Amino acid sequence: MVRTLTIAGSDSGGGAGIQADLKTFCAFKVYGMAVITAVTAQNTLGVHGVFAIPAPFVAEQLQCVLSDIGVDAAKTGMLANAHIVRAVAEQVRRYAVPNLVVDPVMVAKRGEALLEPEAREALVTELLPLARVITPNIPEAEVLTGLRIHSLQDMQRAAEVIHRLTGAAVVVKGGHRAGDATDLLFDGETMLELPGARLATPHTHGSGCTFSAAITACLARGEPLAEAVRRAKLFVSKAISSAQELGKGIAGVNHLVEP
């Protein structure tokens, strides 16, 4: 059985975080496990409250899963604060977690902070170097690099900087840039463009979580990185294009599409 793990926050509205990750794992027919780092009071209108799980209990959840069941690939999402970042990094090192996908979640779709500023240094120095691949969107890549990103060339420079900082492969997602939704994958040697059309829908909640979870599922199944990223992008595009209106705000993507 292929084993996958998400280490992330809970979205009470079901569109992002742990909920999106587990739905994605099911779509790719892998066994999904979850370590919860925070609980949010959240719906389609935004994040209304955040309760971070104490770091020792996050570590205990990880120890229980990794010492018994083990994983073929894992991903991180919302980590909330520096204590949680360090606890996760410590357990990832201790159990030599393979195929770690780090989605450096910093803000929610409507701009609510999901990572405390002082946690960013811990993220860069302790967790990102343990990753096989990192999946920042453009605002996150700007924070990680200090660069302003407007063009495809800016995205390339950001990917190179993040790779130099961490040694990991990098996917800079282009959804926040004007024009098409081209992503870039840089593995330290090859810069691969992954073109994508911009879809005419506001209902993209959870798309970043879904993308990184799909990469995780594909890596767990033994697929090469470039193929895993391509399949994940296709799945997210289908999930966005078939998203339905739900609630009064920005609804989640549709995880029921075929991968």
Coordinates of C-alpha atoms in Angstrom, one line a residue:
M1 CA 0.0 0.0 0.0
V2 CA 1.3 3.4 -0.9
R3 CA 1.5 5.6 2.2
T4 CA 1.2 9.4 2.2
L5 CA 1.1 12.0 5.0
T6 CA 0.0 15.6 5.2
I7 CA 1.3 17.8 8.0
A8 CA -1.0 20.9 7.9
G9 CA -3.9 22.9 9.3
S10 CA -7.5 21.9 9.4
D11 CA -10.0 24.0 7.2
S12 CA -13.4 23.7 8.8
G13 CA -14.9 24.7 5.4
G14 CA -13.4 21.7 3.8
G15 CA -11.7 23.4 0.9
A16 CA -8.1 23.6 1.8
G17 CA -5.5 22.2 4.3
I18 CA -5.9 18.7 5.7
Q19 CA -9.3 18.3 4.1
A20 CA -8.1 19.1 0.6
D21 CA -5.0 17.0 1.0
L22 CA -6.9 13.9 2.1
K23 CA -9.4 14.3 -0.7
T24 CA -6.5 14.5 -3.2
F25 CA -4.8 11.4 -1.8
C26 CA -8.1 9.6 -2.2
A27 CA -8.4 10.8 -5.8
F28 CA -4.9 9.4 -6.5
K29 CA -5.8 6.1 -4.7
V30 CA -3.1 6.3 -2.1
Y31 CA -3.4 5.8 1.7
G32 CA -3.6 9.2 3.4
M33 CA -2.6 10.1 7.0
A34 CA -2.8 13.5 8.7
V35 CA -0.9 15.3 11.4
I36 CA -2.8 18.5 12.3
T37 CA -0.7 21.6 13.1
A38 CA -3.6 24.1 13.6
V39 CA -7.3 24.3 13.6
T40 CA -9.0 27.2 11.8
A41 CA -12.5 28.6 11.9
Q42 CA -12.9 29.1 8.2
N43 CA -15.5 29.3 5.5
T44 CA -15.7 30.6 1.9
L45 CA -15.6 34.2 3.2
G46 CA -12.2 33.8 5.0
V47 CA -10.3 32.7 8.0
H48 CA -12.1 33.8 11.2
G49 CA -9.9 32.2 13.8
V50 CA -6.7 30.1 14.2
F51 CA -5.7 27.8 17.0
A52 CA -2.2 26.4 16.8
I53 CA -1.7 22.9 18.2
P54 CA 1.1 22.9 20.8
A55 CA 4.4 21.8 19.1
P56 CA 5.0 18.8 21.4
F57 CA 1.7 17.4 20.4
V58 CA 2.4 17.9 16.7
A59 CA 5.7 16.0 17.4
E60 CA 3.8 13.2 19.2
Q61 CA 1.4 12.8 16.2
L62 CA 4.4 12.5 13.9
Q63 CA 6.1 10.0 16.1
C64 CA 3.0 7.8 16.2
V65 CA 2.6 7.7 12.5
L66 CA 6.2 7.5 11.4
S67 CA 7.4 4.9 14.0
D68 CA 4.5 2.6 13.2
I69 CA 3.1 3.0 9.7
G70 CA 5.8 4.9 8.0
V71 CA 5.5 7.0 4.8
D72 CA 6.5 6.9 1.1
A73 CA 6.0 10.6 0.7
A74 CA 4.9 13.5 2.9
K75 CA 3.9 17.1 2.5
T76 CA 3.7 20.1 4.8
G77 CA 1.2 23.0 4.6
M78 CA 0.3 25.5 7.3
L79 CA 2.8 25.3 10.1
A80 CA 1.7 28.4 12.0
N81 CA 4.8 29.2 14.1
A82 CA 8.5 28.6 14.6
H83 CA 8.0 26.0 17.4
I84 CA 5.9 23.8 15.0
V85 CA 8.3 24.3 12.1
R86 CA 11.2 23.1 14.3
A87 CA 9.2 20.2 15.7
V88 CA 8.3 19.0 12.2
A89 CA 11.9 19.4 11.0
E90 CA 13.2 17.4 13.9
Q91 CA 10.9 14.5 13.3
V92 CA 11.4 14.5 9.5
R93 CA 15.2 14.2 10.2
R94 CA 14.7 11.6 12.9
Y95 CA 12.7 9.3 10.7
A96 CA 14.4 10.2 7.4
V97 CA 11.1 11.0 5.7
P98 CA 11.4 10.5 2.0
N99 CA 10.0 12.7 -0.8
L100 CA 9.1 15.6 1.4
V101 CA 7.0 18.3 -0.4
V102 CA 7.0 21.7 1.3
D103 CA 4.2 24.1 0.5
P104 CA 5.4 27.2 2.3
V105 CA 2.0 28.4 3.3
M106 CA 2.2 32.0 4.6
V107 CA -1.1 33.7 3.8
A108 CA -4.7 32.6 3.1
K109 CA -6.5 33.4 -0.2
R110 CA -7.9 36.6 1.3
G111 CA -4.7 37.7 2.9
E112 CA -5.0 36.3 6.5
A113 CA -1.6 35.4 7.9
L114 CA -1.1 31.7 8.4
L115 CA 2.6 31.7 9.3
E116 CA 4.1 34.0 12.0
P117 CA 6.9 36.3 10.6
E118 CA 9.5 34.9 13.1
A119 CA 8.7 31.4 11.8
R120 CA 10.0 32.2 8.3
E121 CA 13.7 32.0 9.3
A122 CA 13.1 28.5 10.9
L123 CA 11.3 27.4 7.7
V124 CA 14.2 28.5 5.5
T125 CA 17.0 27.2 7.7
E126 CA 15.5 24.0 9.2
L127 CA 12.7 22.6 7.0
L128 CA 13.2 23.7 3.4
P129 CA 16.7 22.0 3.2
L130 CA 14.9 18.7 4.0
A131 CA 12.5 18.9 1.1
R132 CA 12.7 17.1 -2.2
V133 CA 10.6 19.9 -3.8
I134 CA 9.2 23.3 -2.6
T135 CA 6.0 24.8 -4.1
P136 CA 5.8 28.5 -3.4
N137 CA 3.3 30.8 -5.2
I138 CA 4.6 34.2 -6.3
P139 CA 4.0 36.1 -3.0
E140 CA 5.7 33.3 -1.1
A141 CA 8.6 33.2 -3.5
E142 CA 9.0 36.9 -3.1
V143 CA 9.2 36.5 0.7
L144 CA 11.7 33.7 0.5
T145 CA 14.0 35.5 -2.0
G146 CA 13.5 39.2 -1.4
L147 CA 12.8 39.6 -5.1
R148 CA 9.9 41.3 -6.9
I149 CA 8.4 38.9 -9.4
H150 CA 6.4 40.1 -12.4
S151 CA 7.7 38.2 -15.4
L152 CA 8.6 34.6 -16.3
Q153 CA 12.3 35.6 -16.0
D154 CA 11.7 36.9 -12.5
M155 CA 10.2 33.5 -11.7
Q156 CA 13.3 31.8 -13.0
R157 CA 15.6 33.9 -10.9
A158 CA 13.5 33.2 -7.8
A159 CA 13.6 29.4 -8.5
E160 CA 17.4 29.6 -8.8
V161 CA 17.7 31.5 -5.5
I162 CA 15.5 29.2 -3.6
H163 CA 17.4 26.2 -4.9
R164 CA 20.7 27.7 -3.9
L165 CA 19.3 28.4 -0.4
T166 CA 17.9 24.9 0.1
G167 CA 19.3 22.4 -2.4
A168 CA 15.7 21.4 -3.2
A169 CA 13.9 21.4 -6.4
V170 CA 11.5 24.3 -6.7
V171 CA 8.1 24.8 -8.4
V172 CA 7.3 28.5 -8.6
K173 CA 3.5 28.7 -9.3
G174 CA 2.4 31.4 -11.7
G175 CA -1.2 31.8 -10.7
H176 CA -0.7 35.2 -9.1
R177 CA 0.9 36.7 -12.2
A178 CA -1.0 38.6 -14.9
G179 CA -1.6 36.6 -18.0
D180 CA -1.5 32.8 -18.3
A181 CA -0.9 30.5 -15.4
T182 CA 2.5 29.1 -16.3
D183 CA 4.5 27.3 -13.6
L184 CA 8.2 26.8 -13.5
L185 CA 10.0 23.7 -12.2
F186 CA 13.8 24.0 -11.5
D187 CA 15.6 20.9 -10.2
G188 CA 19.1 22.5 -10.1
E189 CA 19.9 21.6 -13.7
T190 CA 16.8 22.0 -15.9
M191 CA 14.3 24.8 -15.9
L192 CA 11.0 23.3 -17.1
E193 CA 8.0 25.5 -18.1
L194 CA 4.6 24.1 -17.4
P195 CA 2.1 26.3 -19.4
G196 CA -1.5 26.6 -18.2
A197 CA -4.4 28.7 -19.2
R198 CA -6.0 31.1 -16.8
L199 CA -9.4 29.7 -15.9
A200 CA -12.4 32.1 -15.6
T201 CA -13.6 31.3 -12.1
P202 CA -13.1 32.8 -8.7
H203 CA -13.4 29.4 -7.0
T204 CA -9.8 28.4 -6.5
H205 CA -9.7 27.9 -2.7
G206 CA -7.4 25.1 -1.8
S207 CA -5.7 24.9 -5.2
G208 CA -2.2 25.3 -3.7
C209 CA -2.8 22.6 -1.1
T210 CA -4.3 20.3 -3.8
F211 CA -1.3 20.8 -6.1
S212 CA 1.3 19.9 -3.4
A213 CA -0.8 17.0 -2.2
A214 CA -1.1 15.6 -5.8
I215 CA 2.7 15.9 -6.2
T216 CA 3.1 14.0 -2.9
A217 CA 0.8 11.2 -4.1
C218 CA 2.6 10.9 -7.4
L219 CA 6.1 10.8 -5.7
A220 CA 4.9 8.2 -3.3
R221 CA 3.9 6.0 -6.2
G222 CA 7.4 6.3 -7.6
E223 CA 6.8 8.7 -10.4
P224 CA 9.7 11.0 -11.6
L225 CA 9.5 14.6 -10.2
A226 CA 8.7 16.3 -13.6
E227 CA 5.9 13.8 -14.3
A228 CA 4.6 14.2 -10.8
V229 CA 4.4 18.0 -11.2
R230 CA 2.8 17.7 -14.7
R231 CA 0.1 15.3 -13.4
A232 CA -0.5 17.5 -10.3
K233 CA -0.9 20.6 -12.5
L234 CA -3.4 18.8 -14.8
F235 CA -5.4 17.6 -11.8
V236 CA -5.6 21.1 -10.3
S237 CA -6.6 22.6 -13.6
K238 CA -9.5 20.1 -13.9
A239 CA -10.5 20.6 -10.3
I240 CA -10.6 24.4 -10.8
S241 CA -12.5 24.3 -14.1
S242 CA -15.2 22.1 -12.6
A243 CA -15.5 23.9 -9.3
Q244 CA -19.0 24.7 -8.1
E245 CA -20.4 27.6 -6.3
L246 CA -20.6 26.9 -2.6
G247 CA -21.3 29.3 0.2
K248 CA -21.2 33.1 -0.2
G249 CA -17.5 33.6 -1.1
I250 CA -14.6 31.8 -2.8
A251 CA -15.5 28.1 -3.0
G252 CA -13.0 25.2 -3.0
V253 CA -11.9 23.3 -6.1
N254 CA -13.6 20.0 -7.1
H255 CA -11.5 17.1 -5.8
L256 CA -13.9 14.6 -7.4
V257 CA -12.4 14.9 -10.9
E258 CA -10.3 12.0 -12.2
P259 CA -6.5 12.5 -11.8

